[in-house]
Amino acid sequence: MVKTLPLFIDGKQVVSKTQKFSDAYDPSTGEVIAKVPCCTAEEVNTAVSAAKKAFPAWSATPVQKRTQILYKVRDLLIEHMDELTHLVALENGKAWAEAQGDVLKAKEGTEQAISAPSLIMGESLMDASLGYDTVLYREPIGVCAGIVPFNFPAMIPMGWMTPICVACGNTIVLKAATFTPQSALRIAELYKEAGLPDGVINIVTCSRTEAEILLTHKDIKAITFVGSTSVGKHIYSTAAATGKRVQALCEAKNHALVLDDAPIERTAAGIINAAYGCAGERCMALPVVVVQEGIADALVAKLKEAAQRLTVGKAYDKATKLGPVVNAEHKASIIKWIETGIKEGATLVLDGRNHTVAGAENGFYLGPTILDNVTENMTVGTQEIFGPVLCIKRVKTFEEGLAIMNRNPFANGSVIYTQNGYYAREFVRHTDGGMVGINVGIPVPIGMFPFSGHKESFIGDLHTLGKDGYRFFTETKVVTTHWFDEHEIHSSEVSTWDGTI
């Protein structure tokens, strides 16, 4: 039986009054598993009102008491690990180990938020000016909104967005991804079980039309977003124009530079993991390898051999190494990109377009694909595909490879494979990538560091996670205090600068 999903507003599951629903699929079988409401504008406003109502009491709750709830959330995530892993695999299509990693990253973000008492501490200076003491406090900003993509249904809403937001004393309205909302809805129930007050977290599912309300609503103070660059720019320009702070994590086309001295076996293993993990549906995937000509043929042969060994299958089959993509529409988009690459002149080394899985013929499967001899003027090697497609660009020198990478408009991550310390250091100094890997294919840092994309991959001033995350979800208040001594208490004169000089 196909279930109809609720909204989560003011601590309760709410049946939407909408007449519009979208299908959510099990990508492994192609079957519809849920009806997702496109909620009404009134319901979005109700969610914001619930968050606004909850804010005064929650923001006044001491931070240590807030983080005690997050301790309980962490424990519940561990207790329900298998359930949540299966749910991520079921609705998103990640292979089991990848789905478990998605939940573990939600746990990591929660653990990072538990550090809030020390990370939102302010600063102070006695006698900043003689007799004048100054203290800086960090305070919550109010009701925040999160707009979530489909590709990490646990990590992004409940690891990147919610934990630090609420640890800092804010409340949040999440617009969950229409394709994959069930993981966030389930984890919101665990927050309630842990003792989070009603209204602190609210989750809606809706179209862009209703989501637009969040960008201009007078009670929303900040927007955190993960998705495409075009939408990120719209969100930033619209929300910032109404005085909101915005962080927009956008598209990527991460490149790895492979030098002649790189050990081919281990390098190929790292690239395979980075290119095809999560079916390539991650903004820190590695879809392009820029390789020196001296080892290009050997590397491509090794990549093809390794890719062909990947087990493609149902997400919740623990033997699977490459699961399906999220839905039929996205599969068709990836196939179109592969065909575009062939038309543009790339060499098709490995073709995953017609891959099927026995017993799951209606699943949204693509096998690993490799396109060689991709050049800068080919869109397939420049634009984000978001699927299991690896492009190979050949270069003569380190300098040529680095220049090609830096000319790409996106700069989420960049990687170099080499045993040469000089070139590794030069790469770190001169790459445009915000997250850099030396022999690390997916250089996403642990959550105490920010997820720091650059160029067209990020719009805003403060990144998610790390100290940036706490700065984004708080605002500073600076208090200067002066106590009159026996002489001054009788004075009738005050300096124009009154303690500021």
Coordinates of C-alpha atoms in Angstrom, one line a residue:
M1 CA 0.0 0.0 0.0
V2 CA 1.3 3.5 -1.0
K3 CA 1.3 5.8 2.1
T4 CA 0.6 9.5 2.0
L5 CA 3.3 11.4 3.9
P6 CA 2.5 14.0 6.5
L7 CA 4.0 17.4 7.2
F8 CA 5.7 17.9 10.6
I9 CA 4.5 21.2 12.2
D10 CA 4.6 22.3 15.8
G11 CA 5.7 18.8 17.0
K12 CA 2.9 17.0 15.2
Q13 CA 2.3 15.0 12.1
V14 CA -0.1 17.1 10.0
V15 CA -2.2 15.8 7.1
S16 CA -1.9 18.4 4.4
K17 CA -5.0 20.0 2.9
T18 CA -3.5 20.1 -0.5
Q19 CA -4.9 18.5 -3.6
K20 CA -1.5 18.2 -5.2
F21 CA 0.8 15.2 -4.6
S22 CA 4.1 13.9 -6.1
D23 CA 5.2 10.3 -6.3
A24 CA 8.2 9.2 -4.2
Y25 CA 9.9 6.1 -5.6
D26 CA 12.0 3.2 -4.5
P27 CA 14.7 3.7 -7.1
S28 CA 15.8 0.1 -6.8
T29 CA 12.5 -1.2 -8.1
G30 CA 10.9 1.8 -9.8
E31 CA 7.8 1.4 -7.6
V32 CA 5.9 4.2 -6.0
I33 CA 6.3 4.0 -2.2
A34 CA 4.7 7.3 -1.1
K35 CA 2.6 10.2 -2.0
V36 CA 4.3 13.5 -1.1
P37 CA 2.1 16.5 -0.5
C38 CA 2.8 19.8 -2.2
C39 CA 1.5 21.7 0.8
T40 CA -0.4 24.9 0.6
A41 CA 0.9 28.4 1.2
E42 CA -1.2 28.6 4.3
E43 CA 0.6 25.5 5.7
V44 CA 4.0 27.0 5.0
N45 CA 2.9 30.1 6.9
T46 CA 1.6 27.9 9.7
A47 CA 5.0 26.2 10.0
V48 CA 6.8 29.6 10.2
S49 CA 4.3 30.7 12.8
A50 CA 5.0 27.6 14.9
A51 CA 8.7 28.3 14.7
K52 CA 8.2 31.9 15.7
K53 CA 6.0 30.9 18.6
A54 CA 8.7 28.4 19.8
F55 CA 11.6 30.8 19.5
P56 CA 11.3 32.9 22.7
A57 CA 11.3 30.0 25.1
W58 CA 13.9 27.9 23.1
S59 CA 16.3 30.8 22.7
A60 CA 16.0 31.5 26.5
T61 CA 16.9 27.9 27.3
P62 CA 20.5 27.7 28.4
V63 CA 22.8 26.3 25.8
Q64 CA 23.8 23.4 27.9
K65 CA 20.2 22.3 28.3
R66 CA 19.8 22.6 24.5
T67 CA 22.8 20.4 23.9
Q68 CA 21.6 17.8 26.4
I69 CA 18.7 17.2 24.0
L70 CA 21.1 16.8 21.2
Y71 CA 23.0 14.2 23.2
K72 CA 19.8 12.2 23.3
V73 CA 19.3 12.7 19.6
R74 CA 22.7 11.3 18.9
D75 CA 21.9 8.3 21.0
L76 CA 18.6 7.8 19.2
L77 CA 20.4 8.0 15.8
I78 CA 22.7 5.2 16.9
E79 CA 19.8 3.2 18.3
H80 CA 17.9 3.5 15.0
M81 CA 20.9 3.2 12.7
D82 CA 19.7 0.2 10.7
E83 CA 16.2 1.6 10.4
L84 CA 17.4 5.0 9.1
T85 CA 20.0 3.4 6.9
H86 CA 17.3 1.3 5.2
L87 CA 15.1 4.3 4.8
V88 CA 17.8 6.3 3.1
A89 CA 18.6 3.4 0.8
L90 CA 14.9 2.9 0.1
E91 CA 14.1 6.5 -0.8
N92 CA 17.3 7.7 -2.3
G93 CA 19.0 4.6 -3.8
K94 CA 22.3 4.8 -2.1
A95 CA 24.1 1.5 -1.6
W96 CA 23.8 0.2 2.0
A97 CA 27.2 1.4 3.2
E98 CA 26.7 4.8 1.6
A99 CA 23.2 5.1 3.2
Q100 CA 24.7 4.3 6.5
G101 CA 27.4 6.9 5.9
D102 CA 24.6 9.4 5.3
V103 CA 23.1 8.7 8.7
L104 CA 26.5 8.7 10.3
K105 CA 27.1 12.2 8.9
A106 CA 23.8 13.3 10.5
K107 CA 25.2 11.9 13.8
E108 CA 28.5 13.7 13.2
G109 CA 26.8 17.0 12.7
T110 CA 24.8 16.4 15.8
E111 CA 28.0 15.7 17.8
Q112 CA 29.5 18.9 16.4
A113 CA 26.5 20.8 17.6
I114 CA 26.9 19.4 21.1
S115 CA 30.1 21.6 21.2
A116 CA 28.0 24.7 21.0
P117 CA 28.6 25.8 24.7
S118 CA 32.3 26.5 23.9
L119 CA 31.8 27.6 20.3
I120 CA 29.2 30.3 20.8
M121 CA 31.1 31.8 23.7
G122 CA 31.8 35.5 23.2
E123 CA 34.8 37.7 24.0
S124 CA 35.6 40.3 26.6
L125 CA 38.2 43.0 27.4
M126 CA 38.4 44.9 30.7
D127 CA 39.6 48.5 30.2
A128 CA 39.0 48.4 26.5
S129 CA 39.2 52.1 27.2
L130 CA 40.2 53.3 30.7
G131 CA 37.3 52.4 33.0
Y132 CA 35.2 50.9 30.2
D133 CA 34.7 47.2 29.8
T134 CA 33.5 45.6 26.6
V135 CA 31.8 42.2 26.2
L136 CA 30.8 40.5 23.0
Y137 CA 27.9 38.0 23.1
R138 CA 26.6 35.6 20.5
E139 CA 22.9 35.4 20.4
P140 CA 20.4 33.3 18.3
I141 CA 19.0 35.1 15.3
G142 CA 15.5 33.7 15.2
V143 CA 13.5 31.6 12.8
C144 CA 15.7 30.0 10.0
A145 CA 14.7 28.1 6.9
G146 CA 16.5 25.2 5.2
I147 CA 15.9 24.2 1.6
V148 CA 17.1 20.7 1.0
P149 CA 18.2 18.6 -2.0
F150 CA 17.4 15.0 -2.6
N151 CA 20.9 13.5 -2.6
F152 CA 21.7 13.3 1.2
P153 CA 18.3 13.0 2.9
A154 CA 19.7 12.5 6.4
M155 CA 23.0 14.4 6.4
I156 CA 22.1 17.7 4.9
P157 CA 18.8 18.5 6.7
M158 CA 19.6 16.8 10.0
G159 CA 23.4 17.0 10.0
W160 CA 24.4 20.2 8.3
M161 CA 21.3 22.4 8.9
T162 CA 19.3 21.5 12.0
P163 CA 21.7 20.6 14.7
I164 CA 23.9 23.8 14.8
C165 CA 20.8 25.9 14.1
V166 CA 18.9 24.7 17.1
A167 CA 21.9 24.3 19.3
C168 CA 22.5 28.1 18.9
G169 CA 18.9 28.7 20.1
N170 CA 17.1 29.2 16.8
T171 CA 14.1 27.4 15.4
I172 CA 13.9 26.1 11.8
V173 CA 11.5 25.4 9.0
L174 CA 12.8 22.8 6.6
K175 CA 11.6 22.5 3.0
A176 CA 12.5 18.8 2.6
A177 CA 13.3 17.4 -0.9
T178 CA 10.1 16.2 -2.7
F179 CA 11.9 13.0 -3.9
T180 CA 13.4 12.0 -0.5
P181 CA 11.6 13.6 2.5
Q182 CA 11.1 10.5 4.7
S183 CA 14.4 10.4 6.4
A184 CA 14.2 13.9 7.7
L185 CA 10.6 13.4 8.8
R186 CA 11.6 10.3 10.8
I187 CA 14.6 12.0 12.4
A188 CA 12.3 14.9 13.4
E189 CA 10.3 12.4 15.3
L190 CA 13.5 11.3 17.1
Y191 CA 14.2 14.9 18.1
K192 CA 10.7 15.1 19.6
E193 CA 11.4 11.8 21.4
A194 CA 14.6 13.3 22.7
G195 CA 12.6 16.1 24.3
L196 CA 12.9 19.0 21.8
P197 CA 10.0 21.4 22.4
D198 CA 7.2 21.6 19.8
G199 CA 7.8 24.1 17.0
V200 CA 11.6 24.2 17.1
I201 CA 11.7 21.9 14.0
N202 CA 9.1 22.0 11.3
I203 CA 9.1 20.2 8.0
V204 CA 7.1 20.9 4.9
T205 CA 7.2 19.5 1.4
C206 CA 6.1 21.9 -1.4
S207 CA 6.9 23.3 -4.8
R208 CA 9.1 26.2 -5.6
T209 CA 6.0 28.4 -5.5
E210 CA 5.3 27.8 -1.9
A211 CA 9.0 27.7 -1.0
E212 CA 9.3 31.2 -2.3
I213 CA 7.3 32.3 0.8
L214 CA 10.3 31.4 2.9
L215 CA 12.6 33.8 1.0
T216 CA 10.5 36.9 1.7
H217 CA 8.7 36.0 4.9
K218 CA 9.3 38.8 7.4
D219 CA 9.7 36.3 10.3
I220 CA 12.5 34.3 8.6
K221 CA 15.9 35.6 9.4
A222 CA 18.2 33.3 7.6
I223 CA 18.2 30.8 4.7
T224 CA 20.5 27.8 4.3
F225 CA 20.3 26.1 0.9
V226 CA 21.9 23.2 -1.0
G227 CA 21.1 22.7 -4.7
S228 CA 21.8 24.1 -8.2
T229 CA 23.7 27.3 -8.8
S230 CA 20.9 29.0 -10.7
V231 CA 18.4 28.4 -7.8
G232 CA 21.1 29.4 -5.3
K233 CA 21.6 32.7 -7.0
H234 CA 17.9 33.3 -7.0
I235 CA 17.5 32.4 -3.4
Y236 CA 20.5 34.6 -2.4
S237 CA 19.3 37.7 -4.4
T238 CA 15.7 37.4 -3.3
A239 CA 16.3 36.6 0.4
A240 CA 19.2 39.0 0.9
A241 CA 17.1 41.8 -0.6
T242 CA 14.8 41.4 2.4
G243 CA 17.6 41.6 4.9
K244 CA 18.1 37.9 5.4
R245 CA 21.5 36.2 5.7
V246 CA 22.0 33.4 3.2
Q247 CA 24.4 30.5 2.6
A248 CA 23.9 28.7 -0.7
L249 CA 25.9 25.6 -1.5
C250 CA 25.6 25.0 -5.2
E251 CA 26.9 22.9 -8.1
A252 CA 30.3 21.5 -8.7
K253 CA 32.5 19.9 -11.3
N254 CA 35.4 18.7 -9.2
H255 CA 38.6 17.7 -11.0
A256 CA 41.6 15.5 -10.0
L257 CA 45.0 16.1 -11.4
V258 CA 47.0 12.8 -11.8
L259 CA 50.7 13.2 -12.3
D260 CA 53.0 10.7 -13.9
D261 CA 54.5 9.6 -10.6
A262 CA 51.1 8.6 -9.0
P263 CA 50.8 4.9 -8.1
I264 CA 48.3 3.7 -10.7
E265 CA 46.6 0.9 -8.7
R266 CA 45.9 3.0 -5.6
T267 CA 45.1 6.1 -7.5
A268 CA 42.5 4.3 -9.7
A269 CA 40.9 2.8 -6.6
G270 CA 40.5 6.3 -5.1
I271 CA 39.1 7.7 -8.3
I272 CA 36.6 4.9 -8.7
N273 CA 35.3 5.4 -5.1
A274 CA 35.1 9.2 -5.6
A275 CA 33.5 9.1 -9.1
Y276 CA 30.9 6.3 -8.6
G277 CA 30.2 6.5 -4.9
C278 CA 26.5 7.5 -4.2
A279 CA 26.0 6.9 -8.0
G280 CA 27.8 10.2 -8.5
E281 CA 24.9 12.1 -7.0
R282 CA 27.0 14.3 -4.6
C283 CA 28.5 17.7 -5.0
M284 CA 31.9 16.4 -3.9
A285 CA 31.9 13.6 -6.4
L286 CA 34.9 13.4 -8.7
P287 CA 33.6 13.4 -12.3
V288 CA 36.7 14.6 -14.0
V289 CA 40.3 13.3 -14.0
V290 CA 43.0 15.4 -15.6
V291 CA 45.9 13.0 -16.2
Q292 CA 49.4 13.5 -17.6
E293 CA 49.8 11.8 -21.0
G294 CA 52.6 9.6 -19.9
I295 CA 50.3 7.4 -17.8
A296 CA 47.0 8.2 -19.3
D297 CA 46.5 5.0 -21.3
A298 CA 47.5 2.8 -18.3
L299 CA 45.2 4.8 -15.9
V300 CA 42.2 4.6 -18.2
A301 CA 42.7 0.9 -18.7
K302 CA 42.9 0.4 -14.9
L303 CA 39.8 2.6 -14.3
K304 CA 37.8 0.6 -16.9
E305 CA 38.8 -2.7 -15.3
A306 CA 38.0 -1.5 -11.8
A307 CA 34.7 0.1 -12.9
Q308 CA 33.5 -3.1 -14.5
R309 CA 34.0 -5.0 -11.3
L310 CA 31.5 -2.7 -9.4
T311 CA 28.4 -4.7 -8.4
V312 CA 25.3 -2.7 -9.6
G313 CA 22.2 -3.7 -7.7
K314 CA 19.5 -2.8 -5.2
A315 CA 20.4 -0.2 -2.7
Y316 CA 19.5 -2.3 0.3
D317 CA 21.4 -5.4 -0.9
K318 CA 24.6 -5.2 1.1
A319 CA 26.6 -6.7 -1.8
T320 CA 25.8 -3.6 -4.0
K321 CA 28.6 -1.2 -4.7
L322 CA 26.7 1.1 -7.2
G323 CA 23.0 1.7 -6.5
P324 CA 20.4 3.3 -8.8
V325 CA 19.9 7.0 -9.3
V326 CA 17.0 8.7 -7.7
N327 CA 14.3 8.6 -10.4
A328 CA 13.5 8.0 -14.0
E329 CA 13.7 11.7 -14.9
H330 CA 17.2 12.0 -13.5
K331 CA 18.3 8.8 -15.2
A332 CA 17.1 10.2 -18.5
S333 CA 19.1 13.5 -17.9
I334 CA 22.3 11.5 -17.2
I335 CA 21.8 9.5 -20.4
K336 CA 21.4 12.7 -22.4
W337 CA 24.7 14.0 -21.0
I338 CA 26.5 10.8 -22.0
E339 CA 25.0 11.2 -25.5
T340 CA 26.1 14.8 -25.6
G341 CA 29.6 13.8 -24.7
I342 CA 29.7 11.3 -27.6
K343 CA 28.4 14.0 -30.0
E344 CA 31.0 16.5 -28.7
G345 CA 33.7 14.0 -29.7
A346 CA 34.6 12.2 -26.4
T347 CA 35.7 8.6 -26.7
L348 CA 33.2 6.2 -25.0
V349 CA 35.4 3.8 -23.1
L350 CA 32.7 2.3 -20.9
D351 CA 28.9 2.6 -21.5
G352 CA 26.5 2.3 -18.6
R353 CA 23.4 3.4 -20.3
N354 CA 21.7 0.1 -20.8
H355 CA 22.5 -1.6 -17.5
T356 CA 19.8 -3.7 -15.9
V357 CA 19.5 -5.6 -12.7
A358 CA 17.9 -9.0 -12.7
G359 CA 14.7 -9.0 -10.8
A360 CA 14.6 -5.2 -10.7
E361 CA 14.3 -4.4 -14.3
N362 CA 12.2 -1.3 -13.6
G363 CA 14.8 0.3 -11.3
F364 CA 16.6 3.4 -12.2
Y365 CA 20.0 1.9 -12.9
L366 CA 23.0 3.1 -14.8
G367 CA 26.3 1.3 -15.0
P368 CA 29.6 3.2 -14.6
T369 CA 30.5 5.2 -17.7
I370 CA 33.9 6.5 -18.8
L371 CA 34.4 9.2 -21.5
D372 CA 38.0 9.7 -22.6
N373 CA 39.7 12.5 -24.6
V374 CA 37.3 15.1 -23.1
T375 CA 38.4 18.7 -23.8
E376 CA 37.7 22.1 -22.3
N377 CA 35.2 23.0 -25.0
M378 CA 33.0 20.1 -24.3
T379 CA 30.1 20.8 -22.0
V380 CA 30.2 17.2 -20.7
G381 CA 33.5 18.0 -19.0
T382 CA 32.4 21.4 -17.7
Q383 CA 28.8 21.2 -16.4
E384 CA 27.6 19.1 -13.5
I385 CA 26.1 15.8 -14.6
F386 CA 25.3 14.4 -11.1
G387 CA 25.6 10.8 -12.1
P388 CA 28.1 7.8 -12.5
V389 CA 29.9 9.4 -15.4
L390 CA 33.7 9.9 -15.4
C391 CA 35.4 12.3 -17.9
I392 CA 39.1 12.0 -18.7
K393 CA 41.1 15.1 -19.8
R394 CA 44.7 14.5 -21.0
V395 CA 47.5 17.1 -20.4
K396 CA 51.2 17.3 -20.8
T397 CA 52.3 19.2 -17.7
F398 CA 51.3 20.0 -14.1
E399 CA 50.9 23.6 -15.1
E400 CA 48.5 22.8 -18.0
G401 CA 46.4 20.6 -15.8
L402 CA 46.1 23.1 -13.0
A403 CA 45.2 25.9 -15.5
I404 CA 42.4 23.7 -17.0
M405 CA 41.0 23.0 -13.5
N406 CA 41.1 26.6 -12.5
R407 CA 39.3 27.8 -15.6
N408 CA 36.2 25.7 -14.6
P409 CA 33.5 28.0 -13.1
F410 CA 33.0 25.7 -10.1
A411 CA 35.4 25.2 -7.3
N412 CA 33.9 23.0 -4.6
G413 CA 36.8 20.5 -4.4
S414 CA 40.0 19.7 -6.2
V415 CA 42.4 16.8 -5.9
I416 CA 45.9 15.9 -6.8
Y417 CA 47.4 12.4 -7.0
T418 CA 51.1 12.5 -6.7
Q419 CA 54.1 11.4 -4.5
N420 CA 55.9 14.7 -5.3
G421 CA 55.8 17.1 -2.3
Y422 CA 56.7 20.1 -4.4
Y423 CA 53.9 19.8 -6.8
A424 CA 51.4 18.9 -4.0
R425 CA 52.4 22.1 -2.3
E426 CA 52.1 24.2 -5.4
F427 CA 48.7 22.6 -6.1
V428 CA 47.4 23.6 -2.6
R429 CA 48.7 27.1 -3.0
H430 CA 47.3 27.7 -6.5
T431 CA 44.1 25.6 -6.9
D432 CA 40.8 27.4 -6.8
G433 CA 39.1 24.5 -5.0
G434 CA 37.8 25.3 -1.6
M435 CA 38.3 21.7 -0.3
V436 CA 41.5 20.2 -1.5
G437 CA 42.7 16.6 -1.4
I438 CA 46.3 15.3 -1.7
N439 CA 45.8 11.7 -2.6
V440 CA 42.2 12.0 -1.1
G441 CA 39.5 11.6 -3.7
I442 CA 36.6 13.1 -1.7
P443 CA 38.3 15.8 0.5
V444 CA 35.2 16.6 2.6
P445 CA 36.5 17.6 6.0
I446 CA 35.2 16.4 9.3
G447 CA 32.4 18.6 10.7
M448 CA 34.6 20.8 12.9
F449 CA 35.8 22.4 9.6
P450 CA 33.6 24.2 7.2
F451 CA 32.3 22.8 3.9
S452 CA 34.1 25.5 2.0
G453 CA 33.3 25.7 -1.7
H454 CA 34.4 28.6 -3.9
K455 CA 33.4 30.4 -7.0
E456 CA 30.1 29.3 -8.6
S457 CA 29.9 26.4 -6.0
F458 CA 29.0 28.8 -3.1
I459 CA 27.2 32.0 -2.6
G460 CA 27.4 33.8 0.7
D461 CA 29.9 34.8 3.3
L462 CA 29.8 32.0 5.9
H463 CA 29.9 28.3 5.0
T464 CA 28.1 25.4 6.6
L465 CA 29.6 23.5 9.6
G466 CA 32.8 24.4 11.5
K467 CA 33.1 27.8 13.2
D468 CA 31.4 29.3 10.2
G469 CA 28.2 27.4 11.0
Y470 CA 28.0 29.0 14.5
R471 CA 28.7 32.4 13.1
F472 CA 26.0 32.0 10.5
F473 CA 23.4 31.0 13.1
T474 CA 24.2 33.7 15.6
E475 CA 24.6 37.4 15.7
T476 CA 26.9 39.4 17.8
K477 CA 25.9 41.9 20.5
V478 CA 28.6 44.1 22.0
V479 CA 28.1 45.6 25.4
T480 CA 30.2 48.4 26.9
T481 CA 29.9 49.1 30.6
H482 CA 31.3 51.9 32.7
W483 CA 30.8 52.5 36.4
F484 CA 31.2 56.0 37.9
D485 CA 33.9 56.5 40.5
E486 CA 33.4 59.0 43.4
H487 CA 34.8 61.9 41.4
E488 CA 32.9 61.2 38.2
I489 CA 29.5 60.7 39.8
H490 CA 29.4 64.4 40.5
S491 CA 30.7 65.5 37.1
S492 CA 28.4 67.3 34.7
E493 CA 30.6 66.9 31.6
V494 CA 30.9 63.9 29.3
S495 CA 33.5 63.6 26.5
T496 CA 32.1 63.6 22.9
W497 CA 33.8 60.2 22.5
D498 CA 32.7 58.9 25.9
G499 CA 35.1 56.0 26.4
T500 CA 35.6 55.1 22.7
I501 CA 39.0 56.8 22.6

